Coordinates of C-alpha atoms in Angstrom, one line a residue:
Chain R
M7 CA -72.5 -37.8 -11.2
S8 CA -69.4 -38.0 -13.3
D9 CA -71.3 -37.1 -16.5
I10 CA -71.0 -33.4 -15.7
L11 CA -67.7 -33.3 -17.4
T12 CA -69.0 -34.4 -20.8
P13 CA -72.7 -33.8 -20.6
T14 CA -73.7 -31.8 -23.7
E15 CA -73.0 -34.0 -26.7
D16 CA -75.1 -36.7 -25.4
A17 CA -77.9 -34.5 -24.2
L18 CA -77.9 -32.4 -27.3
A19 CA -78.2 -35.4 -29.5
E20 CA -81.3 -36.4 -27.6
A21 CA -82.7 -33.0 -26.7
P22 CA -84.3 -31.7 -29.9
P23 CA -87.2 -34.1 -30.4
P24 CA -88.1 -35.0 -34.0
T25 CA -90.7 -32.6 -35.3
R26 CA -93.6 -34.4 -36.9
G27 CA -97.2 -33.5 -37.5
G28 CA -98.9 -33.1 -34.2
G29 CA -95.6 -33.6 -32.5
A30 CA -96.0 -31.2 -29.7
L31 CA -98.9 -32.8 -28.0
R32 CA -97.5 -36.2 -28.6
Y33 CA -94.2 -35.1 -27.1
V34 CA -95.8 -33.7 -24.0
L35 CA -97.9 -36.8 -23.5
T36 CA -94.9 -39.1 -23.9
K37 CA -93.0 -37.1 -21.4
I38 CA -95.9 -37.1 -18.9
G39 CA -96.3 -40.8 -19.5
G40 CA -92.6 -41.4 -18.8
G41 CA -92.9 -39.3 -15.7
L42 CA -95.8 -41.4 -14.5
V43 CA -93.9 -44.6 -15.1
S44 CA -91.0 -43.1 -13.1
M45 CA -93.3 -42.2 -10.3
A46 CA -94.7 -45.7 -10.2
L47 CA -91.1 -47.0 -10.1
V48 CA -90.3 -44.7 -7.1
V49 CA -93.4 -45.9 -5.3
V50 CA -92.5 -49.6 -5.9
L51 CA -88.9 -49.0 -5.0
G52 CA -89.8 -47.1 -1.9
F53 CA -91.8 -50.2 -0.8
L54 CA -89.4 -52.9 -1.9
L55 CA -86.3 -51.2 -0.5
F56 CA -87.7 -51.3 3.0
R57 CA -89.4 -54.7 2.9
V58 CA -87.8 -57.2 0.7
L59 CA -84.1 -56.5 1.0
P60 CA -82.1 -58.8 3.2
G61 CA -82.2 -57.8 6.8
D62 CA -85.4 -58.0 8.7
V63 CA -87.1 -54.6 9.1
I64 CA -87.7 -55.1 12.8
Q65 CA -84.2 -56.2 13.4
T66 CA -82.9 -53.2 11.5
M67 CA -85.1 -50.9 13.6
F68 CA -84.0 -52.3 16.9
R69 CA -80.3 -52.7 16.0
G70 CA -78.1 -51.6 18.8
R71 CA -81.0 -51.2 21.2
P72 CA -82.2 -53.5 23.9
A73 CA -85.6 -54.9 22.9
S74 CA -87.8 -57.6 24.3
P75 CA -89.5 -60.1 21.9
E76 CA -92.9 -58.6 23.0
L77 CA -91.8 -55.1 22.0
M78 CA -90.6 -56.4 18.6
A79 CA -93.8 -58.3 18.0
E80 CA -95.9 -55.3 19.0
A81 CA -93.9 -53.1 16.5
E82 CA -94.4 -55.7 13.8
E83 CA -98.1 -55.7 14.4
R84 CA -98.3 -51.9 14.4
L85 CA -96.4 -51.6 11.1
G86 CA -98.5 -54.4 9.6
L87 CA -95.4 -56.4 8.8
N88 CA -97.0 -59.7 9.7
K89 CA -99.3 -59.6 6.7
P90 CA -98.5 -61.2 3.3
L91 CA -96.2 -59.0 1.2
F92 CA -98.7 -58.3 -1.5
E93 CA -101.3 -57.3 1.0
Q94 CA -98.8 -54.9 2.6
F95 CA -98.1 -53.4 -0.8
L96 CA -101.8 -52.8 -1.5
D97 CA -102.1 -51.3 2.0
Y98 CA -99.1 -49.0 1.4
L99 CA -100.4 -48.0 -2.0
W100 CA -103.9 -47.2 -0.7
R101 CA -102.5 -45.1 2.1
L102 CA -100.1 -43.4 -0.2
L103 CA -102.9 -42.3 -2.5
H104 CA -104.5 -40.7 0.6
G105 CA -101.3 -38.9 1.4
D106 CA -100.6 -41.1 4.4
L107 CA -97.0 -42.2 4.6
G108 CA -97.3 -44.0 7.9
Q109 CA -96.4 -43.2 11.4
S110 CA -92.9 -42.0 12.3
Y111 CA -91.4 -44.4 14.7
V112 CA -89.3 -41.9 16.7
F113 CA -91.3 -38.6 16.5
N114 CA -94.5 -40.6 16.9
V115 CA -96.4 -38.3 14.5
P116 CA -97.6 -39.0 11.0
V117 CA -94.7 -38.9 8.5
T118 CA -96.7 -36.6 6.2
D119 CA -97.0 -34.0 8.9
K120 CA -93.3 -34.2 9.7
I121 CA -92.4 -33.8 6.0
L122 CA -94.8 -30.9 5.5
E123 CA -93.3 -29.2 8.6
R124 CA -89.8 -29.5 7.2
L125 CA -90.7 -28.6 3.6
G126 CA -90.6 -24.9 4.1
P127 CA -87.0 -24.5 5.3
T128 CA -85.7 -26.8 2.5
L129 CA -87.6 -24.9 -0.2
L130 CA -86.3 -21.6 1.2
L131 CA -82.6 -22.8 1.3
V132 CA -82.6 -24.8 -1.9
G133 CA -84.6 -22.1 -3.8
V134 CA -82.4 -19.2 -2.8
A135 CA -79.2 -21.2 -3.3
T136 CA -80.4 -22.5 -6.7
L137 CA -81.3 -19.0 -7.9
I138 CA -77.9 -17.6 -6.9
A139 CA -76.1 -20.6 -8.3
V140 CA -77.9 -20.4 -11.7
A141 CA -77.3 -16.7 -12.0
L142 CA -73.6 -17.1 -11.1
G143 CA -73.1 -20.2 -13.1
L144 CA -74.7 -18.9 -16.3
W145 CA -72.8 -15.6 -16.1
L146 CA -69.4 -17.3 -15.5
G147 CA -70.2 -20.0 -18.1
T148 CA -71.1 -17.4 -20.7
R149 CA -68.0 -15.3 -20.0
S150 CA -65.6 -18.3 -20.1
A151 CA -67.0 -19.8 -23.2
W152 CA -67.0 -16.4 -25.0
R153 CA -63.3 -16.0 -24.2
R154 CA -62.4 -19.7 -24.5
G155 CA -58.9 -20.5 -23.4
S156 CA -58.4 -17.1 -21.8
R157 CA -57.0 -16.7 -18.2
F158 CA -60.5 -16.0 -17.0
D159 CA -61.8 -19.2 -18.6
R160 CA -59.0 -21.4 -17.2
I161 CA -59.2 -20.0 -13.7
S162 CA -63.0 -19.9 -13.3
T163 CA -63.4 -23.4 -14.8
G164 CA -60.7 -24.7 -12.6
V165 CA -62.2 -23.2 -9.5
A166 CA -65.6 -24.5 -10.4
L167 CA -64.3 -28.0 -10.9
A168 CA -62.4 -27.9 -7.6
L169 CA -65.4 -26.8 -5.7
W170 CA -67.6 -29.3 -7.5
S171 CA -65.4 -32.2 -6.4
T172 CA -65.1 -31.1 -2.8
P173 CA -67.3 -32.9 -0.3
T174 CA -70.1 -30.6 0.5
F175 CA -70.1 -31.2 4.2
W176 CA -66.4 -30.5 4.4
L177 CA -66.8 -27.2 2.7
G178 CA -69.5 -26.4 5.2
M179 CA -67.3 -27.3 8.2
L180 CA -64.4 -25.2 6.8
L181 CA -66.7 -22.2 6.4
L182 CA -67.9 -22.7 10.0
A183 CA -64.4 -22.9 11.3
A184 CA -63.2 -19.9 9.2
T185 CA -66.0 -17.6 10.2
S186 CA -66.3 -18.8 13.8
G187 CA -68.6 -16.6 15.8
L188 CA -69.7 -14.4 12.9
F189 CA -72.7 -16.5 12.0
P190 CA -74.9 -18.9 13.9
T191 CA -73.7 -22.5 13.7
A192 CA -77.0 -24.3 13.8
G193 CA -80.8 -24.0 13.3
I194 CA -82.9 -21.5 11.4
V195 CA -83.8 -18.9 14.0
Y196 CA -82.9 -18.1 17.7
S197 CA -85.6 -18.9 20.1
D198 CA -85.3 -15.4 21.8
T199 CA -85.7 -13.4 18.7
A200 CA -88.6 -10.9 18.8
P201 CA -91.7 -12.4 17.2
D202 CA -92.4 -9.6 14.7
F203 CA -91.9 -10.4 11.0
L204 CA -88.9 -8.1 10.4
S205 CA -86.7 -9.4 13.2
Q206 CA -87.6 -13.0 12.4
A207 CA -86.8 -12.6 8.7
L208 CA -83.5 -10.9 9.6
D209 CA -82.6 -13.7 12.0
V210 CA -83.5 -16.4 9.4
A211 CA -81.4 -14.5 6.8
H212 CA -78.5 -14.4 9.3
H213 CA -78.8 -18.2 9.8
M214 CA -79.0 -18.8 6.1
V215 CA -75.8 -17.1 5.1
L216 CA -73.4 -20.0 5.6
P217 CA -75.7 -22.9 4.4
T218 CA -76.5 -20.9 1.3
I219 CA -72.9 -20.1 0.5
T220 CA -71.9 -23.8 0.9
L221 CA -74.7 -25.0 -1.3
V222 CA -74.1 -22.4 -4.0
A223 CA -70.3 -23.2 -4.0
V224 CA -71.0 -26.9 -4.6
I225 CA -73.8 -26.6 -7.2
Y226 CA -73.0 -23.6 -9.3
A227 CA -70.2 -25.5 -11.1
Q228 CA -72.7 -27.7 -13.0
Y229 CA -74.6 -24.7 -14.3
Q230 CA -71.3 -23.0 -15.4
L231 CA -69.9 -26.1 -17.1
V232 CA -73.1 -26.9 -18.9
M233 CA -73.6 -23.3 -20.0
R234 CA -69.9 -23.2 -21.1
S235 CA -70.0 -26.3 -23.3
S236 CA -73.5 -25.5 -24.6
L237 CA -72.4 -22.0 -25.7
L238 CA -69.2 -23.5 -27.2
E239 CA -71.4 -25.7 -29.4
E240 CA -73.2 -22.6 -30.7
M241 CA -70.0 -20.6 -31.3
G242 CA -69.3 -22.0 -34.7
A243 CA -72.9 -21.5 -36.0
D244 CA -73.4 -19.5 -39.2
Y245 CA -76.0 -17.2 -37.7
L246 CA -73.3 -15.7 -35.4
T247 CA -71.2 -14.9 -38.4
T248 CA -74.2 -13.3 -40.0
A249 CA -74.9 -11.3 -36.9
R250 CA -71.3 -10.1 -36.9
A251 CA -71.4 -9.4 -40.6
K252 CA -74.4 -7.2 -40.0
G253 CA -72.1 -5.1 -37.8
L254 CA -73.5 -5.9 -34.4
R255 CA -71.4 -5.2 -31.4
D256 CA -69.8 -8.2 -29.8
D257 CA -71.8 -8.2 -26.6
L258 CA -75.0 -7.9 -28.6
V259 CA -74.1 -10.9 -30.7
R260 CA -73.6 -12.7 -27.5
R261 CA -76.7 -11.6 -25.6
R262 CA -79.3 -11.5 -28.3
H263 CA -78.1 -14.4 -30.5
A264 CA -75.8 -16.9 -28.9
V265 CA -76.9 -17.0 -25.3
P266 CA -80.6 -17.6 -25.9
N267 CA -79.9 -20.6 -28.1
A268 CA -77.4 -22.0 -25.6
L269 CA -79.8 -21.6 -22.8
L270 CA -82.3 -24.1 -24.1
P271 CA -80.3 -27.3 -23.6
T272 CA -79.0 -25.9 -20.4
V273 CA -82.5 -25.7 -19.0
T274 CA -83.1 -29.5 -19.4
L275 CA -79.6 -30.4 -18.1
V276 CA -80.1 -28.2 -15.1
F277 CA -83.2 -30.1 -14.1
L278 CA -81.5 -33.4 -15.0
H279 CA -78.9 -32.7 -12.3
L280 CA -81.4 -31.7 -9.7
G281 CA -80.6 -34.9 -7.8
F282 CA -77.1 -33.4 -7.2
V283 CA -78.7 -30.4 -5.6
I284 CA -80.8 -32.6 -3.3
A285 CA -77.6 -34.5 -2.3
G286 CA -76.0 -31.2 -1.5
A287 CA -79.0 -30.1 0.6
V288 CA -78.8 -33.3 2.7
S289 CA -75.2 -32.7 3.5
V290 CA -75.6 -28.9 4.1
E291 CA -78.6 -29.3 6.3
T292 CA -76.8 -31.9 8.3
V293 CA -73.8 -29.8 9.0
F294 CA -75.7 -26.7 9.8
S295 CA -78.6 -28.4 11.5
W296 CA -81.0 -26.6 9.1
P297 CA -84.4 -28.0 10.0
G298 CA -85.4 -29.2 6.5
L299 CA -86.0 -32.4 4.7
G300 CA -82.3 -33.2 4.4
L301 CA -81.8 -33.0 8.2
L302 CA -85.0 -35.1 8.5
T303 CA -83.4 -37.7 6.3
Y304 CA -80.3 -37.7 8.4
D305 CA -82.3 -38.0 11.6
A306 CA -84.3 -40.8 10.1
L307 CA -81.2 -42.8 9.2
R308 CA -79.5 -42.1 12.5
V309 CA -82.3 -43.6 14.5
R310 CA -83.3 -46.1 11.8
D311 CA -86.8 -44.6 11.6
L312 CA -87.8 -46.7 8.5
P313 CA -91.3 -45.2 7.8
L314 CA -89.8 -41.7 8.0
L315 CA -86.9 -42.7 5.7
Q316 CA -89.3 -44.2 3.2
G317 CA -91.4 -41.1 3.3
T318 CA -88.5 -38.7 2.6
F319 CA -87.2 -41.0 -0.1
V320 CA -90.6 -41.1 -1.9
V321 CA -91.1 -37.4 -1.5
L322 CA -87.6 -36.3 -2.6
A323 CA -87.4 -38.7 -5.5
G324 CA -91.0 -37.9 -6.6
A325 CA -90.3 -34.1 -6.4
V326 CA -87.2 -34.5 -8.6
I327 CA -89.1 -36.5 -11.2
L328 CA -92.0 -34.0 -11.2
M329 CA -89.5 -31.2 -11.8
N330 CA -88.0 -33.1 -14.7
V331 CA -91.3 -33.6 -16.4
L332 CA -92.1 -29.9 -15.9
A333 CA -88.7 -29.1 -17.4
D334 CA -89.3 -31.3 -20.4
V335 CA -92.6 -29.7 -21.1
L336 CA -91.2 -26.2 -20.5
Y337 CA -88.4 -26.9 -23.0
R338 CA -91.0 -27.7 -25.6
V339 CA -92.8 -24.4 -24.8
L340 CA -89.6 -22.4 -24.8
D341 CA -88.2 -23.7 -28.1
P342 CA -89.3 -21.3 -30.8
R343 CA -88.5 -23.9 -33.5
V344 CA -91.1 -26.1 -32.0
R345 CA -93.6 -23.4 -31.1
A346 CA -93.8 -22.2 -34.7
S347 CA -94.8 -25.6 -36.1
Chain M
M1 CA -38.1 -66.8 -42.0
T2 CA -41.7 -67.8 -41.5
A3 CA -44.4 -65.2 -41.6
P4 CA -45.8 -64.2 -38.2
S5 CA -49.1 -65.6 -37.2
P6 CA -52.2 -63.4 -37.3
R7 CA -52.3 -63.4 -33.5
A8 CA -48.7 -62.2 -33.2
L9 CA -49.5 -59.5 -35.8
A10 CA -52.5 -58.4 -33.8
W11 CA -50.4 -58.2 -30.7
R12 CA -47.7 -56.3 -32.4
R13 CA -50.3 -53.8 -33.7
R14 CA -51.7 -53.4 -30.2
G15 CA -48.2 -52.8 -28.8
A16 CA -47.6 -50.1 -31.4
A17 CA -51.0 -48.5 -30.7
F18 CA -50.3 -48.5 -27.0
A19 CA -46.8 -47.0 -27.5
A20 CA -48.3 -44.2 -29.6
G21 CA -51.1 -43.6 -27.1
W22 CA -48.6 -43.4 -24.3
K23 CA -46.5 -41.0 -26.2
Q24 CA -49.5 -38.8 -26.7
Y25 CA -50.5 -39.1 -23.0
A26 CA -47.0 -38.3 -21.8
S27 CA -47.0 -35.1 -23.8
Q28 CA -49.6 -33.7 -21.5
R29 CA -48.1 -32.4 -18.3
A30 CA -51.3 -32.5 -16.2
G31 CA -51.9 -36.2 -17.1
L32 CA -48.3 -37.1 -16.0
V33 CA -48.7 -35.1 -12.7
G34 CA -52.0 -36.8 -12.0
L35 CA -50.6 -40.2 -12.7
G36 CA -47.5 -39.5 -10.5
L37 CA -49.7 -38.4 -7.7
L38 CA -51.9 -41.5 -8.0
V39 CA -49.0 -43.9 -8.1
L40 CA -47.6 -42.2 -5.0
I41 CA -50.9 -42.3 -3.1
V42 CA -51.7 -45.9 -4.0
L43 CA -48.2 -47.0 -3.0
L44 CA -48.5 -45.3 0.3
A45 CA -51.9 -46.9 0.9
V46 CA -50.7 -50.4 -0.1
L47 CA -47.5 -50.1 1.9
A48 CA -49.2 -48.6 5.0
P49 CA -48.8 -51.8 7.1
Y50 CA -45.1 -51.8 6.4
I51 CA -44.3 -48.2 6.9
S52 CA -46.5 -47.6 10.0
D53 CA -47.9 -49.5 12.9
Q54 CA -51.6 -50.4 12.7
Q55 CA -51.7 -50.7 16.5
G56 CA -51.6 -46.9 16.5
L57 CA -55.2 -46.9 15.3
D58 CA -56.3 -48.8 18.4
V59 CA -58.3 -46.4 20.6
T60 CA -57.2 -48.3 23.8
K61 CA -53.5 -48.0 23.0
A62 CA -53.5 -44.3 21.9
T63 CA -50.5 -42.5 23.2
G64 CA -51.2 -38.9 22.4
G65 CA -53.3 -36.3 24.4
R66 CA -56.8 -35.1 23.5
M67 CA -56.8 -33.2 20.2
E68 CA -53.2 -32.1 20.5
P69 CA -51.9 -29.6 17.9
P70 CA -49.2 -30.8 15.6
S71 CA -45.8 -31.5 17.2
G72 CA -42.6 -33.5 16.5
E73 CA -44.2 -36.7 17.7
F74 CA -47.5 -36.2 15.9
P75 CA -46.8 -34.1 12.7
L76 CA -50.5 -33.6 12.1
G77 CA -51.7 -33.6 15.7
T78 CA -54.1 -36.1 17.3
D79 CA -57.8 -36.8 17.4
R80 CA -60.1 -36.8 20.4
V81 CA -58.8 -40.1 21.8
G82 CA -55.2 -39.3 21.1
R83 CA -54.5 -41.1 17.8
S84 CA -52.1 -39.6 15.3
V85 CA -54.1 -37.8 12.5
L86 CA -51.2 -38.5 10.1
L87 CA -51.6 -42.3 10.7
L88 CA -55.3 -42.1 10.4
T89 CA -55.1 -40.3 7.1
L90 CA -52.6 -42.8 5.8
W91 CA -54.8 -45.7 6.7
G92 CA -57.9 -43.9 5.6
A93 CA -56.5 -43.9 2.1
R94 CA -56.8 -47.7 2.0
V95 CA -60.6 -47.7 2.7
S96 CA -61.4 -44.6 0.6
L97 CA -59.4 -45.8 -2.4
L98 CA -60.7 -49.4 -2.2
V99 CA -64.3 -48.1 -2.1
G100 CA -63.6 -45.7 -4.9
F101 CA -62.1 -48.4 -7.2
V102 CA -64.5 -51.2 -6.5
A103 CA -67.6 -49.1 -6.5
T104 CA -66.6 -47.6 -9.8
L105 CA -65.8 -51.0 -11.3
L106 CA -69.3 -52.2 -10.2
S107 CA -71.0 -49.1 -11.6
I108 CA -69.1 -49.2 -14.9
A109 CA -69.7 -52.9 -15.3
I110 CA -73.5 -52.4 -14.8
G111 CA -73.5 -49.4 -17.1
T112 CA -71.5 -51.1 -19.8
I113 CA -73.7 -54.2 -19.9
I114 CA -76.9 -52.2 -19.9
G115 CA -75.6 -49.8 -22.5
I116 CA -74.4 -52.4 -24.9
L117 CA -77.5 -54.6 -24.5
A118 CA -79.8 -51.6 -25.0
A119 CA -78.0 -50.5 -28.2
H120 CA -77.4 -54.0 -29.6
Y121 CA -80.9 -55.4 -29.2
G122 CA -82.8 -52.2 -29.9
R123 CA -86.6 -52.0 -29.9
W124 CA -88.3 -53.2 -26.7
V125 CA -85.1 -54.2 -24.9
S126 CA -83.7 -50.8 -25.6
A127 CA -86.9 -48.9 -24.7
G128 CA -87.2 -50.8 -21.4
L129 CA -83.6 -50.5 -20.4
M130 CA -83.3 -46.8 -21.3
R131 CA -86.5 -46.1 -19.4
V132 CA -84.9 -47.7 -16.3
T133 CA -81.7 -45.8 -17.0
D134 CA -83.4 -42.5 -17.2
F135 CA -85.2 -43.2 -14.0
F136 CA -82.0 -43.9 -12.1
L137 CA -80.3 -40.9 -13.8
V138 CA -82.9 -38.5 -12.5
L139 CA -83.3 -40.1 -9.1
P140 CA -81.4 -38.3 -6.3
S141 CA -78.7 -41.0 -6.0
L142 CA -77.5 -39.9 -2.5
V143 CA -81.0 -40.4 -1.1
L144 CA -81.2 -43.9 -2.7
A145 CA -77.7 -44.7 -1.4
I146 CA -78.8 -43.6 2.1
A147 CA -81.8 -45.8 1.9
L148 CA -79.8 -48.8 0.7
S149 CA -77.1 -48.5 3.3
T150 CA -79.6 -48.1 6.1
V151 CA -81.4 -51.3 5.2
L152 CA -78.3 -53.4 4.7
E153 CA -75.7 -54.2 7.2
R154 CA -73.3 -51.3 7.9
G155 CA -69.8 -51.7 6.4
V156 CA -67.5 -51.2 3.4
G157 CA -69.4 -53.8 1.3
T158 CA -72.7 -52.0 1.7
I159 CA -71.2 -48.6 0.8
I160 CA -69.6 -50.1 -2.3
L161 CA -72.9 -51.6 -3.3
A162 CA -74.9 -48.4 -2.5
I163 CA -72.5 -46.3 -4.7
G164 CA -72.2 -48.9 -7.5
L165 CA -75.9 -49.4 -7.8
T166 CA -76.8 -45.7 -7.9
S167 CA -74.0 -44.3 -10.2
W168 CA -74.2 -46.4 -13.3
P169 CA -76.7 -44.5 -15.5
S170 CA -74.4 -42.0 -17.0
A171 CA -72.0 -44.8 -18.1
A172 CA -74.9 -46.7 -19.6
R173 CA -76.0 -43.8 -21.7
L174 CA -72.4 -43.1 -22.9
V175 CA -71.8 -46.7 -23.8
R176 CA -75.2 -47.0 -25.6
A177 CA -74.4 -43.9 -27.7
Q178 CA -71.0 -45.3 -28.6
T179 CA -72.3 -48.8 -29.3
L180 CA -74.9 -47.3 -31.7
T181 CA -72.3 -45.5 -33.7
I182 CA -70.1 -48.6 -33.8
E183 CA -72.9 -50.9 -34.8
A184 CA -73.8 -48.7 -37.7
R185 CA -70.4 -49.4 -39.3
P186 CA -70.0 -51.8 -42.3
Y187 CA -67.6 -54.2 -40.6
I188 CA -70.4 -55.1 -38.1
E189 CA -72.7 -55.9 -41.0
R190 CA -69.9 -58.0 -42.6
S191 CA -69.5 -59.9 -39.4
K192 CA -73.2 -60.5 -39.2
A193 CA -73.4 -61.6 -42.8
L194 CA -70.6 -64.1 -42.3
G195 CA -72.7 -65.6 -39.5
G196 CA -71.5 -63.9 -36.4
G197 CA -74.0 -64.3 -33.6
H198 CA -74.9 -61.8 -30.9
L199 CA -72.1 -63.0 -28.6
H200 CA -69.5 -62.8 -31.3
V201 CA -70.5 -59.4 -32.5
I202 CA -70.6 -58.0 -29.0
G203 CA -67.5 -59.7 -27.7
K204 CA -65.2 -59.4 -30.7
H205 CA -66.3 -56.1 -32.3
V206 CA -68.4 -53.9 -30.1
L207 CA -66.7 -54.4 -26.7
P208 CA -63.1 -53.7 -27.9
A209 CA -64.3 -50.6 -29.7
V210 CA -66.3 -49.3 -26.6
L211 CA -63.7 -50.2 -24.0
P212 CA -61.4 -47.1 -24.4
L213 CA -64.4 -44.8 -23.7
V214 CA -65.4 -47.0 -20.8
F215 CA -61.8 -46.7 -19.5
V216 CA -61.8 -42.9 -19.6
N217 CA -65.2 -42.8 -17.9
T218 CA -63.9 -45.1 -15.1
T219 CA -61.0 -42.9 -14.4
L220 CA -63.3 -39.8 -14.2
A221 CA -65.8 -41.7 -12.0
V222 CA -63.5 -42.9 -9.3
G223 CA -63.2 -39.3 -7.9
S224 CA -67.0 -39.1 -7.7
A225 CA -67.2 -42.4 -5.9
I226 CA -64.6 -41.3 -3.3
V227 CA -66.6 -38.2 -2.7
A228 CA -69.8 -40.2 -2.4
E229 CA -68.0 -42.6 0.1
S230 CA -67.0 -39.7 2.2
T231 CA -70.5 -38.3 2.2
L232 CA -72.1 -41.6 3.2
S233 CA -69.4 -42.2 5.9
F234 CA -69.9 -38.7 7.1
L235 CA -73.6 -39.4 7.5
G236 CA -72.7 -42.4 9.7
L237 CA -73.3 -45.2 7.2
G238 CA -69.6 -46.3 7.0
D239 CA -67.7 -49.0 8.7
P240 CA -68.1 -48.5 12.5
D241 CA -64.7 -50.2 13.2
P242 CA -62.2 -47.6 14.4
M243 CA -59.4 -49.8 13.1
R244 CA -60.6 -49.3 9.6
P245 CA -61.0 -45.5 9.2
S246 CA -61.8 -43.8 5.9
W247 CA -61.4 -40.2 5.1
G248 CA -65.2 -39.7 5.4
S249 CA -65.4 -41.4 8.8
M250 CA -62.5 -39.3 10.0
L251 CA -64.4 -36.2 9.1
R252 CA -67.4 -37.6 10.8
S253 CA -65.5 -38.0 14.1
A254 CA -64.0 -34.5 13.7
W255 CA -67.5 -33.2 13.3
L256 CA -69.0 -35.2 16.2
D257 CA -66.0 -34.2 18.4
S258 CA -66.7 -30.5 17.7
A259 CA -63.3 -30.0 16.0
V260 CA -64.8 -27.0 14.2
I261 CA -65.6 -25.2 17.4
A262 CA -62.4 -26.3 19.1
G263 CA -60.5 -24.9 16.2
A264 CA -58.7 -28.2 15.6
W265 CA -57.8 -27.5 12.0
W266 CA -55.2 -30.3 12.0
Y267 CA -58.1 -32.7 12.5
L268 CA -60.3 -31.1 9.9
L269 CA -58.0 -30.3 7.0
P270 CA -55.9 -33.5 6.2
P271 CA -58.8 -35.9 5.3
G272 CA -60.5 -33.2 3.1
I273 CA -57.3 -32.2 1.4
A274 CA -56.5 -35.9 0.8
I275 CA -59.9 -36.3 -0.9
G276 CA -59.3 -33.2 -2.9
I277 CA -55.9 -34.3 -4.1
V278 CA -57.1 -37.8 -5.1
V279 CA -60.2 -36.5 -7.0
L280 CA -58.0 -33.9 -8.7
A281 CA -55.4 -36.5 -9.7
F282 CA -58.1 -38.8 -11.1
T283 CA -59.7 -35.9 -13.0
M284 CA -56.3 -34.9 -14.5
C285 CA -55.6 -38.5 -15.6
G286 CA -59.1 -38.9 -17.0
R287 CA -58.9 -35.7 -19.0
A288 CA -55.5 -36.6 -20.4
L289 CA -56.8 -40.1 -21.3
E290 CA -59.8 -38.6 -22.9
A291 CA -57.6 -36.5 -25.1
V292 CA -55.8 -39.6 -26.2
L293 CA -58.7 -42.0 -26.6
N294 CA -61.7 -39.9 -27.6
P295 CA -61.5 -39.2 -31.4
R296 CA -64.0 -36.5 -31.2
L297 CA -61.7 -34.4 -29.0
R298 CA -58.6 -35.3 -30.9
E299 CA -60.0 -33.7 -34.1
G300 CA -61.0 -30.5 -32.3

């Protein structure tokens, strides 16, 4: 996570792929292949993590709870843990391919159902927060790079760094304490809200205010810092001097010439840091009891529901990898230098 | 007068380089402030057993009332069982700093080894290692750390392992890039031509050239590790022993004890502010070090 402070040189060096004949298709295929390898790694890791690591799975599940040997044997049988490891893996793979992530131990429903049920709230929260954070971050980053070293630059970069290094959950708790009573402290909707769409939507929005602010505060910094350093790299470029020499106004030079070029590497880096957003979502959902995948992860770890934890791990990690492959392909499509060839 | 041995010369040169570096570091106010803060906090943490009584952490021997506001006896109030929040914060520094340092060392060690190997051996080794690195770089590290600490025994060791094993990829990429530029230089070729093996080239030439960058990265990474520790502890994956609090586990208790609703700000603020100050101090030191050690920044 520390690479946010010096991200661009490294990424820029790697970002523009070599343009050879037929490069575009080859590039896309390489990226998709890489994504597939990563997906396979996630699947294997998801399996190994919960089977092979020291600490017996059954022991872990029953830790701190009274359990008779029969109960433990029954659980072992039910989870298929008495079979050879390789057979277990094939079993797991086969069921995974059919969208079956096993049975949640605590909720006693299929893990897939539980995850699908919690997907909506997480997408809503993370989506809205990311949109706001990207807009805010890009705007602040552009402004502070354009006036590098100014008071605005120093203050906004300082604030962003401070918020970025604050523990997310603590920020959420502070917001809760500071606005006590103004906003709901937990959940997504009151149970006694009228069932019509408008009242429901308003209530959800009311519940969303604090979690969204918290998440935005923690993640917008990365967009701002990446945009700032990416634009700084472009500042010395000759085409900006040309644009100025043509007599273009300052803000036109910025909007039409500098920003579009600086945006390209930012897109990839933004997706590269998506794991950070997920981490933020876990903390935020826990503090505000927002019924999404993050809270589900917390619930799963609290009661040591290993199938559920495995499911959330595979789904969250898989989603992040998928988004990254999409970003890589998108990058290729967006870059006019590549499109033309 | 006999001529000094090459070894003595080398040491004298290092001494001079260090002195010059220190002079440059000392010229940056933020770096000095950060260093001062760090020295102070580390001293307080190390001396905690001598300047305070650990028995005050024992829940059965707590003397204060339930979530008392700050008073003369308890400058930062008390927690739910009546322990002094000031004492908890002081002792919390020990666990939080320990986890921060050791986890960072682990992660930097893994990152440095993988980065150097990937750059030095090239081809298949490089492709394989960088594939794994990219995989871990993209993976949501908190989710992986949660999974790791759930499966392993709860405690400080597990948290260190979970953070160390999930946070190394950025260091690996940085070290790889640096190693590649170093290995392209003529003196490496000379060393190889004179018969230097892999171990010699890596140990004598690459590693010393890469270390300054690694050092900067370490300083910057400790802050992230401390924040990661607090998050994992907050989620309940930390050391369950109340005699070994960390800032994260304090915030967890504050949350579980509804300090937010009770308005017990004295319970909520100190651990978070402590985390903030430490992270800020490390960032300030890291940035100042970077300015001294990173040639790319020095030119600009």
